Amino acid sequence: MSGLATAQRLAARGAREIILAEAGERSLDDHINAVMSEEEIEDRWRVPGEDPVLWRPWSSAAPPHYDGATGLRCQLGGRSLYWHGVVLRMDPWALSDATPWPAALGADEGLYQEIERELTAWSGQSLQAPRSDTEESLLEWFSDSIRTDVERTPLAVQRFATDAGPRWRAFSPLYAGWGAAATAADSPTVRLRTGARAISLEAHRDGLRALLHDPGAAKPRWTTADAVVLAAGTVENTRLVAQLLGDRDPRHGRYAGLSDHILQGFTVHLPRNPWGRGGGEGACLLVRGDADARSNLFVKLIDVPGAGGVLLDAWEMGEQEPSELNAVEFPGRVRPPWRAVIRTGLTARDADLVAGQRARLQQLWDSVAGALALPASRLDFGDYLTATREVTGYLDRAVTAPGRAESYVNTLGGTDHESGTLPYGRILEPTGQISGVPGAFVVGPAAFPRPGAANPTLTTLALARHTADQVFDYLHDSGGPRPRAVSAAYGRRIGADEHGRHGIHSLAPRSPDGAT
């Protein structure tokens, strides 16, 4: 997501050549919900080994967290072809003056407004526009019967009909017509390079140089560049930065502050949809939490084609506190690429958040059961750290027992929102540049000073645009002409290619004649 968005912004600024590097191939050109069945989608999300593009470049020291079906989607477009389209601004209590976010993020007419306007144009309607009569009926019922501070969830999605039934896609920078005339991957100013694995990146007397193992090459080769943008996901970005800093790194290969959102919920099968004749029809509601709760509530209707009716799915998603307890470590710092080990747990504030989520979800279920004349029951979440009520299979369990709430816990790493290991103010400058390493920039949630409770995509897109502008300005400020060769490194592994003094480059090797 962040690499494609960075490349697209650079193209829109007038860069004449952009190299876009991706570890995987271009295996999908559309969102999985637009082209796959519900069964295929569920298997890809929840069953290890069922997704051919799932790649986990780390080991977990705290399974089941960051284990099982967690990992990166190693393909062009990555997770942007899997997500659900929720676009929330960072929570005001997390976007405070005491937190070193770039100032442009919170400006009155800043990056959020700019991105929201473009997502609205791509979606063809307001991000909070009514999506169906069923959703409006659910919204009215929830406001009257449960709580009044409910709203439609902002979604960047397109809905359309097919012979197989209604489909939808969430936004991806792969799609044309967003922020530029053409998608970044198909723009005439972008050169796409897939299947490239970056081994390491280091500062060099000529700028930056990278060791890239290109598909089909007998061995990795060093290439040089004036600037590189790392957009490989939080863990891989952390690896490349740790190797870049090497012995100068005061963290000694341990990058604390790793966070993922804490997510717990329940679902109940209703054989007859109380809010409409059909299925869920994309109904999704939101109740925003405050600084005390540090957690948002979502309520969604899910179709159940085989069994009929709908699933009412409710979950809370909250902020895991950045702390020394949660870290990406590199114990074997000998020969790149280093293997990451993830350690995670709950701080006292995290444990309080878990308990608060469970209390509010129980209160919600009691209210829902009373309003729908369903038998009340006690939600059993089990132990959070061992995840005895892990999310895998909870939909199937709910369908087999209509009217009974099935509770679940999503493991850390399973929400795909990992962040915080390379934050602004500690490792990154406000521009997104790594402190002390001119020309090396980082985009993506790794840069977040704190995760907040909001889904990270809108903030990720906004900060990618911010960093792209800073990279463009960096090249101008270095005294050179308008950049003639630029790249945004995107994907699971990245590298650098040489295209002249004032280029930004992905980790792609130079051809024998020196051409791109």
Short mmCIF file of C-alpha atoms in Angstrom, two decimals:
data_model
loop_
_atom_site.label_atom_id
_atom_site.label_comp_id
_atom_site.label_asym_id
_atom_site.label_seq_id
_atom_site.Cartn_x
_atom_site.Cartn_y
_atom_site.Cartn_z
CA MET A 1 0.00 0.00 0.00
CA SER A 2 2.56 2.62 1.11
CA GLY A 3 5.10 1.87 -1.63
CA LEU A 4 2.59 2.06 -4.45
CA ALA A 5 1.17 5.27 -3.01
CA THR A 6 4.66 6.76 -2.72
CA ALA A 7 5.47 5.89 -6.33
CA GLN A 8 2.20 7.34 -7.53
CA ARG A 9 2.80 10.62 -5.72
CA LEU A 10 6.29 10.92 -7.15
CA ALA A 11 4.86 10.37 -10.63
CA ALA A 12 2.23 13.03 -10.01
CA ARG A 13 4.97 15.47 -8.96
CA GLY A 14 6.55 15.06 -12.38
CA ALA A 15 9.33 12.55 -11.86
CA ARG A 16 10.22 11.11 -15.23
CA GLU A 17 11.25 7.62 -14.17
CA ILE A 18 10.21 5.54 -11.17
CA ILE A 19 11.47 2.07 -10.33
CA LEU A 20 8.97 0.04 -8.32
CA ALA A 21 10.47 -3.11 -6.79
CA GLU A 22 8.38 -5.95 -5.34
CA ALA A 23 9.48 -9.28 -3.95
CA GLY A 24 6.43 -11.13 -5.23
CA GLU A 25 4.81 -11.34 -8.64
CA ARG A 26 1.74 -9.65 -10.05
CA SER A 27 -0.52 -12.54 -9.13
CA LEU A 28 -3.76 -10.56 -8.65
CA ASP A 29 -5.01 -7.45 -10.42
CA ASP A 30 -8.08 -7.05 -8.21
CA HIS A 31 -9.20 -7.37 -4.61
CA ILE A 32 -9.85 -10.92 -3.37
CA ASN A 33 -13.49 -10.04 -2.54
CA ALA A 34 -13.99 -9.04 -6.18
CA VAL A 35 -12.69 -12.27 -7.70
CA MET A 36 -12.90 -15.09 -5.12
CA SER A 37 -15.64 -17.04 -3.36
CA GLU A 38 -16.30 -16.59 0.36
CA GLU A 39 -14.80 -20.04 1.03
CA GLU A 40 -11.57 -19.19 -0.81
CA ILE A 41 -11.31 -15.89 1.02
CA GLU A 42 -11.83 -17.47 4.44
CA ASP A 43 -9.19 -20.11 3.71
CA ARG A 44 -6.66 -17.49 2.60
CA TRP A 45 -7.22 -15.48 5.77
CA ARG A 46 -7.29 -18.23 8.34
CA VAL A 47 -5.67 -21.45 7.13
CA PRO A 48 -1.85 -21.62 7.07
CA GLY A 49 -0.59 -22.90 3.73
CA GLU A 50 -3.76 -22.04 1.80
CA ASP A 51 -2.54 -18.65 0.61
CA PRO A 52 0.23 -19.03 -1.99
CA VAL A 53 1.45 -15.45 -1.45
CA LEU A 54 1.62 -15.57 2.36
CA TRP A 55 5.19 -15.05 3.55
CA ARG A 56 6.37 -14.75 7.14
CA PRO A 57 9.98 -13.48 7.38
CA TRP A 58 10.10 -13.87 11.16
CA SER A 59 9.84 -16.41 13.95
CA SER A 60 7.54 -15.96 16.93
CA ALA A 61 8.84 -16.27 20.48
CA ALA A 62 5.26 -16.00 21.77
CA PRO A 63 2.99 -18.31 19.75
CA PRO A 64 0.13 -18.27 18.86
CA HIS A 65 0.82 -14.54 18.41
CA TYR A 66 2.65 -13.60 15.19
CA ASP A 67 2.40 -17.25 14.22
CA GLY A 68 0.07 -19.51 12.22
CA ALA A 69 -1.55 -17.65 9.32
CA THR A 70 0.10 -14.31 10.13
CA GLY A 71 2.53 -12.77 7.67
CA LEU A 72 2.89 -10.56 4.61
CA ARG A 73 1.17 -10.94 1.24
CA CYS A 74 4.10 -11.28 -1.12
CA GLN A 75 2.60 -9.93 -4.35
CA LEU A 76 2.26 -6.63 -6.12
CA GLY A 77 -0.36 -4.74 -4.14
CA GLY A 78 0.29 -6.79 -0.99
CA ARG A 79 -2.31 -6.38 1.72
CA SER A 80 -4.16 -3.69 -0.21
CA LEU A 81 -5.85 -6.54 -2.12
CA TYR A 82 -7.02 -8.16 1.15
CA TRP A 83 -8.20 -5.40 3.50
CA HIS A 84 -11.80 -4.42 4.25
CA GLY A 85 -11.75 -0.77 3.22
CA VAL A 86 -12.12 0.93 6.63
CA VAL A 87 -10.69 4.46 6.46
CA LEU A 88 -10.47 6.21 9.83
CA ARG A 89 -8.30 9.14 10.79
CA MET A 90 -5.89 8.58 13.65
CA ASP A 91 -7.79 9.07 16.92
CA PRO A 92 -7.53 12.65 18.24
CA TRP A 93 -6.24 11.38 21.57
CA ALA A 94 -3.40 9.57 19.76
CA LEU A 95 -2.69 12.45 17.39
CA SER A 96 -1.75 14.81 20.20
CA ASP A 97 0.85 17.55 20.50
CA ALA A 98 2.87 15.30 22.79
CA THR A 99 3.29 12.70 20.01
CA PRO A 100 5.80 13.50 17.22
CA TRP A 101 3.59 13.04 14.15
CA PRO A 102 4.38 15.16 11.07
CA ALA A 103 2.50 18.46 11.37
CA ALA A 104 0.86 18.08 7.94
CA LEU A 105 -1.19 15.16 9.25
CA GLY A 106 -3.19 17.29 11.65
CA ALA A 107 -3.47 20.48 9.58
CA ASP A 108 -6.95 21.92 9.00
CA GLU A 109 -6.62 21.35 5.25
CA GLY A 110 -3.95 18.71 5.40
CA LEU A 111 -3.20 15.25 4.17
CA TYR A 112 -6.27 13.53 5.58
CA GLN A 113 -8.65 15.83 3.72
CA GLU A 114 -6.68 15.41 0.50
CA ILE A 115 -6.70 11.62 0.66
CA GLU A 116 -10.37 11.46 1.69
CA ARG A 117 -11.42 13.58 -1.30
CA GLU A 118 -9.59 11.26 -3.69
CA LEU A 119 -10.96 8.10 -2.06
CA THR A 120 -14.45 9.57 -2.28
CA ALA A 121 -13.98 10.22 -6.00
CA TRP A 122 -12.67 6.68 -6.52
CA SER A 123 -15.55 5.14 -4.53
CA GLY A 124 -18.14 7.16 -6.44
CA GLN A 125 -19.89 8.23 -3.24
CA SER A 126 -19.26 9.60 0.23
CA LEU A 127 -17.19 7.31 2.43
CA GLN A 128 -20.11 7.25 4.89
CA ALA A 129 -22.91 7.17 2.33
CA PRO A 130 -25.85 4.80 3.02
CA ARG A 131 -24.92 1.47 1.49
CA SER A 132 -28.21 -0.41 1.69
CA ASP A 133 -31.69 -0.35 3.21
CA THR A 134 -30.52 -3.14 5.50
CA GLU A 135 -27.72 -0.98 6.87
CA GLU A 136 -30.09 1.94 7.42
CA SER A 137 -32.51 -0.34 9.28
CA LEU A 138 -29.67 -1.70 11.43
CA LEU A 139 -28.39 1.81 12.13
CA GLU A 140 -31.84 3.02 13.23
CA TRP A 141 -32.41 -0.06 15.41
CA PHE A 142 -28.97 0.16 17.02
CA SER A 143 -29.40 3.85 17.76
CA ASP A 144 -32.85 3.33 19.28
CA SER A 145 -32.17 0.09 21.17
CA ILE A 146 -28.48 -0.02 22.06
CA ARG A 147 -26.67 3.35 21.99
CA THR A 148 -27.07 6.62 20.17
CA ASP A 149 -23.42 7.43 19.35
CA VAL A 150 -23.32 5.03 16.41
CA GLU A 151 -22.49 5.91 12.80
CA ARG A 152 -21.79 4.26 9.47
CA THR A 153 -18.20 3.05 9.20
CA PRO A 154 -16.25 5.08 6.61
CA LEU A 155 -15.39 2.67 3.80
CA ALA A 156 -13.37 3.14 0.61
CA VAL A 157 -15.11 0.45 -1.45
CA GLN A 158 -16.81 -0.08 -4.78
CA ARG A 159 -19.81 -2.41 -4.98
CA PHE A 160 -20.98 -4.10 -8.17
CA ALA A 161 -23.11 -6.97 -9.42
CA THR A 162 -21.83 -10.14 -11.10
CA ASP A 163 -23.43 -13.36 -12.38
CA ALA A 164 -22.25 -14.97 -9.13
CA GLY A 165 -23.94 -12.30 -7.02
CA PRO A 166 -22.95 -8.95 -5.49
CA ARG A 167 -19.25 -8.25 -5.11
CA TRP A 168 -17.08 -5.46 -3.74
CA ARG A 169 -13.49 -4.28 -3.77
CA ALA A 170 -11.63 -2.11 -1.30
CA PHE A 171 -9.31 0.58 -2.57
CA SER A 172 -5.78 -0.21 -3.74
CA PRO A 173 -3.22 2.12 -5.38
CA LEU A 174 -3.11 -0.54 -8.10
CA TYR A 175 -6.37 0.87 -9.44
CA ALA A 176 -6.26 3.63 -12.02
CA GLY A 177 -7.92 6.96 -11.41
CA TRP A 178 -6.55 7.66 -7.94
CA GLY A 179 -4.17 10.55 -7.41
CA ALA A 180 -2.82 10.33 -10.97
CA ALA A 181 -4.01 9.47 -14.44
CA ALA A 182 -2.73 5.91 -14.23
CA THR A 183 -2.04 3.41 -11.53
CA ALA A 184 1.54 3.45 -10.29
CA ALA A 185 2.18 -0.06 -11.59
CA ASP A 186 1.00 0.78 -15.12
CA SER A 187 2.16 4.38 -15.46
CA PRO A 188 4.57 5.05 -18.35
CA THR A 189 6.81 6.82 -15.83
CA VAL A 190 7.00 3.74 -13.58
CA ARG A 191 9.22 0.75 -14.28
CA LEU A 192 7.93 -2.26 -12.40
CA ARG A 193 10.34 -4.92 -11.19
CA THR A 194 8.91 -8.02 -9.48
CA GLY A 195 10.62 -10.91 -7.74
CA ALA A 196 13.54 -8.88 -6.35
CA ARG A 197 14.89 -9.75 -2.91
CA ALA A 198 16.93 -7.23 -0.94
CA ILE A 199 19.65 -8.78 1.18
CA SER A 200 20.95 -5.57 2.77
CA LEU A 201 21.25 -1.82 2.44
CA GLU A 202 24.21 0.26 3.59
CA ALA A 203 25.66 3.76 3.46
CA HIS A 204 28.56 4.13 1.02
CA ARG A 205 30.92 6.87 -0.10
CA ASP A 206 28.84 7.21 -3.29
CA GLY A 207 25.53 7.43 -1.39
CA LEU A 208 23.58 4.28 -0.57
CA ARG A 209 24.21 0.84 -1.93
CA ALA A 210 22.19 -2.33 -1.72
CA LEU A 211 22.79 -6.03 -2.14
CA LEU A 212 20.02 -7.45 -4.29
CA HIS A 213 19.39 -11.04 -5.32
CA ASP A 214 17.53 -10.77 -8.59
CA PRO A 215 15.53 -13.75 -9.95
CA GLY A 216 17.71 -15.88 -12.17
CA ALA A 217 20.93 -14.24 -11.03
CA ALA A 218 23.72 -16.54 -9.89
CA LYS A 219 24.47 -14.36 -6.88
CA PRO A 220 23.49 -11.02 -5.34
CA ARG A 221 25.06 -7.84 -6.68
CA TRP A 222 25.78 -4.44 -5.15
CA THR A 223 24.11 -1.41 -6.72
CA THR A 224 24.21 2.26 -5.70
CA ALA A 225 21.63 5.01 -5.35
CA ASP A 226 21.26 8.53 -3.96
CA ALA A 227 18.00 7.81 -2.15
CA VAL A 228 15.92 4.78 -1.19
CA VAL A 229 12.39 4.55 0.20
CA LEU A 230 11.76 1.51 2.38
CA ALA A 231 8.16 0.30 2.12
CA ALA A 232 8.52 -3.39 2.86
CA GLY A 233 6.23 -3.71 5.89
CA THR A 234 7.08 -3.10 9.53
CA VAL A 235 9.23 -6.17 10.21
CA GLU A 236 11.18 -6.12 6.94
CA ASN A 237 11.70 -2.36 7.15
CA THR A 238 13.08 -2.90 10.64
CA ARG A 239 15.48 -5.58 9.38
CA LEU A 240 16.84 -3.38 6.62
CA VAL A 241 17.32 -0.43 8.99
CA ALA A 242 18.97 -2.62 11.66
CA GLN A 243 21.43 -3.98 9.09
CA LEU A 244 22.02 -0.48 7.71
CA LEU A 245 22.93 0.91 11.14
CA GLY A 246 24.95 -2.16 12.14
CA ASP A 247 27.45 -1.55 14.95
CA ARG A 248 26.34 2.10 15.19
CA ASP A 249 22.93 0.97 16.38
CA PRO A 250 22.47 1.71 20.12
CA ARG A 251 19.55 -0.74 20.13
CA HIS A 252 21.96 -3.64 19.45
CA GLY A 253 19.49 -5.41 17.16
CA ARG A 254 16.43 -5.04 19.41
CA TYR A 255 13.71 -2.69 18.15
CA ALA A 256 11.10 -2.21 20.85
CA GLY A 257 7.70 -0.55 20.45
CA LEU A 258 6.14 -3.16 18.16
CA SER A 259 2.34 -2.98 18.32
CA ASP A 260 -0.64 -4.64 16.72
CA HIS A 261 -4.26 -3.87 17.49
CA ILE A 262 -5.92 -5.82 20.28
CA LEU A 263 -9.11 -7.28 18.81
CA GLN A 264 -11.86 -9.28 20.53
CA GLY A 265 -15.47 -9.85 19.59
CA PHE A 266 -18.49 -12.09 19.30
CA THR A 267 -20.79 -13.21 16.52
CA VAL A 268 -24.29 -14.67 16.53
CA HIS A 269 -26.20 -16.39 13.75
CA LEU A 270 -29.70 -15.02 13.14
CA PRO A 271 -31.56 -17.42 10.79
CA ARG A 272 -33.90 -14.56 9.86
CA ASN A 273 -32.48 -11.12 9.20
CA PRO A 274 -34.38 -8.71 11.51
CA TRP A 275 -33.29 -5.69 9.45
CA GLY A 276 -34.17 -6.71 5.91
CA ARG A 277 -35.37 -9.42 3.57
CA GLY A 278 -31.96 -10.20 2.14
CA GLY A 279 -28.50 -10.59 3.57
CA GLY A 280 -26.13 -8.20 5.25
CA GLU A 281 -25.61 -6.09 2.11
CA GLY A 282 -22.41 -4.52 3.41
CA ALA A 283 -23.86 -3.17 6.65
CA CYS A 284 -21.06 -1.95 8.95
CA LEU A 285 -21.42 0.42 11.92
CA LEU A 286 -18.92 2.18 14.18
CA VAL A 287 -18.88 3.52 17.74
CA ARG A 288 -15.74 5.56 18.38
CA GLY A 289 -13.93 5.14 21.70
CA ASP A 290 -12.36 7.84 23.81
CA ALA A 291 -8.92 8.28 25.38
CA ASP A 292 -9.91 6.16 28.39
CA ALA A 293 -11.20 3.21 26.36
CA ARG A 294 -8.53 3.45 23.60
CA SER A 295 -10.76 1.14 21.58
CA ASN A 296 -13.41 1.38 18.84
CA LEU A 297 -16.49 -0.83 18.41
CA PHE A 298 -17.58 -2.21 15.04
CA VAL A 299 -20.83 -4.00 14.21
CA LYS A 300 -21.23 -5.80 10.89
CA LEU A 301 -23.71 -8.07 9.15
CA ILE A 302 -22.29 -11.06 7.25
CA ASP A 303 -24.29 -13.12 4.77
CA VAL A 304 -24.67 -16.87 5.38
CA PRO A 305 -25.66 -18.23 1.95
CA GLY A 306 -25.84 -21.90 2.91
CA ALA A 307 -27.64 -21.59 6.24
CA GLY A 308 -29.63 -18.44 5.44
CA GLY A 309 -30.05 -15.34 7.52
CA VAL A 310 -27.10 -13.27 8.71
CA LEU A 311 -24.29 -13.24 11.22
CA LEU A 312 -24.23 -10.24 13.54
CA ASP A 313 -20.52 -9.72 14.16
CA ALA A 314 -19.39 -7.23 16.81
CA TRP A 315 -15.79 -6.55 17.78
CA GLU A 316 -13.66 -4.04 19.64
CA MET A 317 -10.28 -3.05 18.27
CA GLY A 318 -7.94 -1.15 20.56
CA GLU A 319 -4.45 0.23 20.97
CA GLN A 320 -1.66 -2.02 22.16
CA GLU A 321 0.71 0.19 24.10
CA PRO A 322 4.18 0.65 22.55
CA SER A 323 6.59 -0.71 25.15
CA GLU A 324 9.91 -2.44 25.73
CA LEU A 325 7.99 -5.69 26.19
CA ASN A 326 7.12 -5.93 22.49
CA ALA A 327 10.00 -5.98 20.04
CA VAL A 328 11.51 -7.19 16.80
CA GLU A 329 14.87 -8.77 17.62
CA PHE A 330 17.77 -9.98 15.48
CA PRO A 331 19.76 -12.43 17.62
CA GLY A 332 21.93 -13.76 14.78
CA ARG A 333 23.48 -10.55 13.48
CA VAL A 334 26.23 -12.14 11.39
CA ARG A 335 25.38 -12.48 7.72
CA PRO A 336 22.42 -10.72 6.02
CA PRO A 337 19.58 -11.22 5.66
CA TRP A 338 19.08 -11.39 9.42
CA ARG A 339 16.21 -13.49 10.69
CA ALA A 340 13.75 -11.57 12.85
CA VAL A 341 12.32 -12.92 16.10
CA ILE A 342 9.19 -11.30 17.52
CA ARG A 343 8.57 -11.07 21.25
CA THR A 344 5.24 -9.82 22.49
CA GLY A 345 3.05 -9.64 25.55
CA LEU A 346 0.66 -7.37 27.44
CA THR A 347 1.57 -4.42 29.62
CA ALA A 348 -0.61 -3.54 32.60
CA ARG A 349 -2.41 -0.95 30.45
CA ASP A 350 -2.92 -3.56 27.73
CA ALA A 351 -4.43 -5.97 30.27
CA ASP A 352 -6.79 -3.22 31.42
CA LEU A 353 -7.78 -2.60 27.80
CA VAL A 354 -8.48 -6.31 27.27
CA ALA A 355 -10.69 -6.37 30.38
CA GLY A 356 -12.48 -3.19 29.31
CA GLN A 357 -13.21 -4.58 25.85
CA ARG A 358 -14.66 -7.75 27.36
CA ALA A 359 -16.87 -5.85 29.78
CA ARG A 360 -18.27 -3.63 27.01
CA LEU A 361 -18.79 -6.57 24.65
CA GLN A 362 -20.66 -8.45 27.38
CA GLN A 363 -22.84 -5.40 27.98
CA LEU A 364 -23.48 -5.13 24.24
CA TRP A 365 -24.42 -8.79 23.95
CA ASP A 366 -26.80 -8.50 26.90
CA SER A 367 -28.49 -5.54 25.18
CA VAL A 368 -28.65 -7.28 21.79
CA ALA A 369 -30.01 -10.50 23.30
CA GLY A 370 -32.66 -8.58 25.22
CA ALA A 371 -33.72 -6.52 22.20
CA LEU A 372 -33.95 -9.58 19.91
CA ALA A 373 -35.45 -11.93 22.54
CA LEU A 374 -32.44 -14.27 22.45
CA PRO A 375 -31.23 -16.31 25.42
CA ALA A 376 -28.65 -14.36 27.42
CA SER A 377 -25.28 -16.00 28.07
CA ARG A 378 -21.85 -15.25 29.46
CA LEU A 379 -19.20 -14.58 26.83
CA ASP A 380 -16.17 -16.81 27.34
CA PHE A 381 -13.06 -15.27 25.80
CA GLY A 382 -10.53 -17.47 27.57
CA ASP A 383 -6.97 -16.39 28.24
CA TYR A 384 -5.84 -13.67 25.84
CA LEU A 385 -2.16 -14.64 25.66
CA THR A 386 -2.85 -18.30 24.91
CA ALA A 387 -5.82 -17.34 22.69
CA THR A 388 -7.94 -20.34 23.63
CA ARG A 389 -10.84 -18.71 21.75
CA GLU A 390 -8.75 -17.84 18.71
CA VAL A 391 -10.61 -16.35 15.76
CA THR A 392 -10.07 -19.26 13.33
CA GLY A 393 -13.35 -21.08 12.70
CA TYR A 394 -15.56 -18.83 14.83
CA LEU A 395 -17.98 -18.17 11.95
CA ASP A 396 -18.52 -21.90 11.43
CA ARG A 397 -19.08 -22.41 15.15
CA ALA A 398 -21.67 -19.63 15.22
CA VAL A 399 -23.61 -21.03 12.26
CA THR A 400 -24.03 -24.40 14.00
CA ALA A 401 -25.69 -22.79 17.04
CA PRO A 402 -28.21 -20.12 15.92
CA GLY A 403 -29.00 -17.50 18.53
CA ARG A 404 -25.93 -18.23 20.65
CA ALA A 405 -23.07 -15.73 20.82
CA GLU A 406 -19.69 -17.15 19.84
CA SER A 407 -16.83 -15.11 21.32
CA TYR A 408 -13.33 -14.89 19.84
CA VAL A 409 -9.87 -13.37 20.26
CA ASN A 410 -7.69 -12.26 17.35
CA THR A 411 -4.03 -12.98 17.99
CA LEU A 412 -1.45 -10.21 17.89
CA GLY A 413 -0.09 -10.09 14.36
CA GLY A 414 -3.37 -11.46 13.06
CA THR A 415 -4.91 -8.04 12.53
CA ASP A 416 -2.13 -7.15 10.05
CA HIS A 417 -1.65 -3.74 11.68
CA GLU A 418 1.84 -4.20 13.13
CA SER A 419 3.58 -0.85 13.64
CA GLY A 420 5.86 1.35 15.69
CA THR A 421 9.40 -0.06 15.48
CA LEU A 422 10.86 2.90 13.51
CA PRO A 423 8.86 5.84 14.88
CA TYR A 424 9.05 9.51 14.11
CA GLY A 425 10.92 11.38 16.81
CA ARG A 426 13.06 8.44 17.83
CA ILE A 427 14.46 6.82 14.69
CA LEU A 428 12.92 8.90 11.91
CA GLU A 429 13.03 12.63 11.30
CA PRO A 430 9.72 14.42 10.57
CA THR A 431 10.48 14.00 6.85
CA GLY A 432 10.53 10.20 7.19
CA GLN A 433 14.30 10.10 6.72
CA ILE A 434 16.33 7.83 9.00
CA SER A 435 18.22 10.03 11.44
CA GLY A 436 21.87 10.29 10.41
CA VAL A 437 21.42 8.50 7.07
CA PRO A 438 20.75 11.07 4.31
CA GLY A 439 18.67 9.72 1.46
CA ALA A 440 17.21 6.71 3.34
CA PHE A 441 13.47 7.08 4.00
CA VAL A 442 10.81 4.85 5.57
CA VAL A 443 7.06 4.71 4.88
CA GLY A 444 4.33 2.57 6.39
CA PRO A 445 3.05 1.90 9.93
CA ALA A 446 6.58 1.18 11.20
CA ALA A 447 6.88 4.98 11.41
CA PHE A 448 3.86 5.44 13.71
CA PRO A 449 4.80 6.88 17.14
CA ARG A 450 1.74 5.06 18.54
CA PRO A 451 -0.94 2.97 16.85
CA GLY A 452 -4.10 4.50 18.29
CA ALA A 453 -7.29 2.47 17.85
CA ALA A 454 -8.03 3.49 14.26
CA ASN A 455 -7.36 1.23 11.30
CA PRO A 456 -4.00 2.37 9.88
CA THR A 457 -4.71 2.62 6.15
CA LEU A 458 -5.80 6.25 5.88
CA THR A 459 -2.83 7.38 7.97
CA THR A 460 -0.51 5.13 5.94
CA LEU A 461 -1.68 6.69 2.66
CA ALA A 462 -1.39 10.21 4.07
CA LEU A 463 2.14 9.68 5.39
CA ALA A 464 3.26 8.00 2.15
CA ARG A 465 2.25 11.15 0.31
CA HIS A 466 4.02 13.30 2.91
CA THR A 467 7.24 11.30 2.60
CA ALA A 468 7.13 11.27 -1.20
CA ASP A 469 7.00 15.07 -1.15
CA GLN A 470 9.91 15.17 1.29
CA VAL A 471 11.96 12.83 -0.92
CA PHE A 472 11.25 14.98 -3.96
CA ASP A 473 12.33 18.09 -2.06
CA TYR A 474 15.42 16.31 -0.70
CA LEU A 475 16.66 15.64 -4.22
CA HIS A 476 16.09 19.26 -5.25
CA ASP A 477 17.74 20.60 -2.11
CA SER A 478 20.83 18.50 -2.81
CA GLY A 479 21.60 20.89 -5.65
CA GLY A 480 20.65 18.79 -8.62
CA PRO A 481 18.15 19.34 -11.41
CA ARG A 482 14.61 17.99 -11.56
CA PRO A 483 14.91 14.24 -10.82
CA ARG A 484 15.07 12.20 -13.99
CA ALA A 485 15.11 8.81 -12.28
CA VAL A 486 13.04 8.04 -9.23
CA SER A 487 11.78 4.93 -7.54
CA ALA A 488 9.74 3.89 -4.56
CA ALA A 489 10.78 0.60 -3.06
CA TYR A 490 7.68 -1.46 -2.48
CA GLY A 491 6.89 -4.97 -1.43
CA ARG A 492 8.27 -7.57 0.88
CA ARG A 493 11.91 -7.05 -0.09
CA ILE A 494 13.49 -4.04 -1.70
CA GLY A 495 16.71 -2.71 -3.14
CA ALA A 496 18.34 0.00 -5.23
CA ASP A 497 19.16 0.54 -8.86
CA GLU A 498 21.48 3.23 -10.24
CA HIS A 499 19.98 5.81 -12.56
CA GLY A 500 22.02 8.91 -12.07
CA ARG A 501 22.88 11.34 -9.35
CA HIS A 502 19.40 12.56 -8.49
CA GLY A 503 17.36 9.38 -8.52
CA ILE A 504 15.38 7.51 -5.91
CA HIS A 505 15.78 3.84 -6.50
CA SER A 506 14.40 0.46 -5.67
CA LEU A 507 16.76 -2.42 -5.07
CA ALA A 508 16.90 -3.55 -8.70
CA PRO A 509 20.25 -4.45 -10.31
CA ARG A 510 21.83 -2.58 -13.18
CA SER A 511 21.80 -4.32 -16.50
CA PRO A 512 25.20 -5.08 -18.10
CA ASP A 513 25.08 -1.97 -20.32
CA GLY A 514 24.18 0.30 -17.42
CA ALA A 515 20.60 0.85 -18.60
CA THR A 516 17.58 0.33 -16.40
#
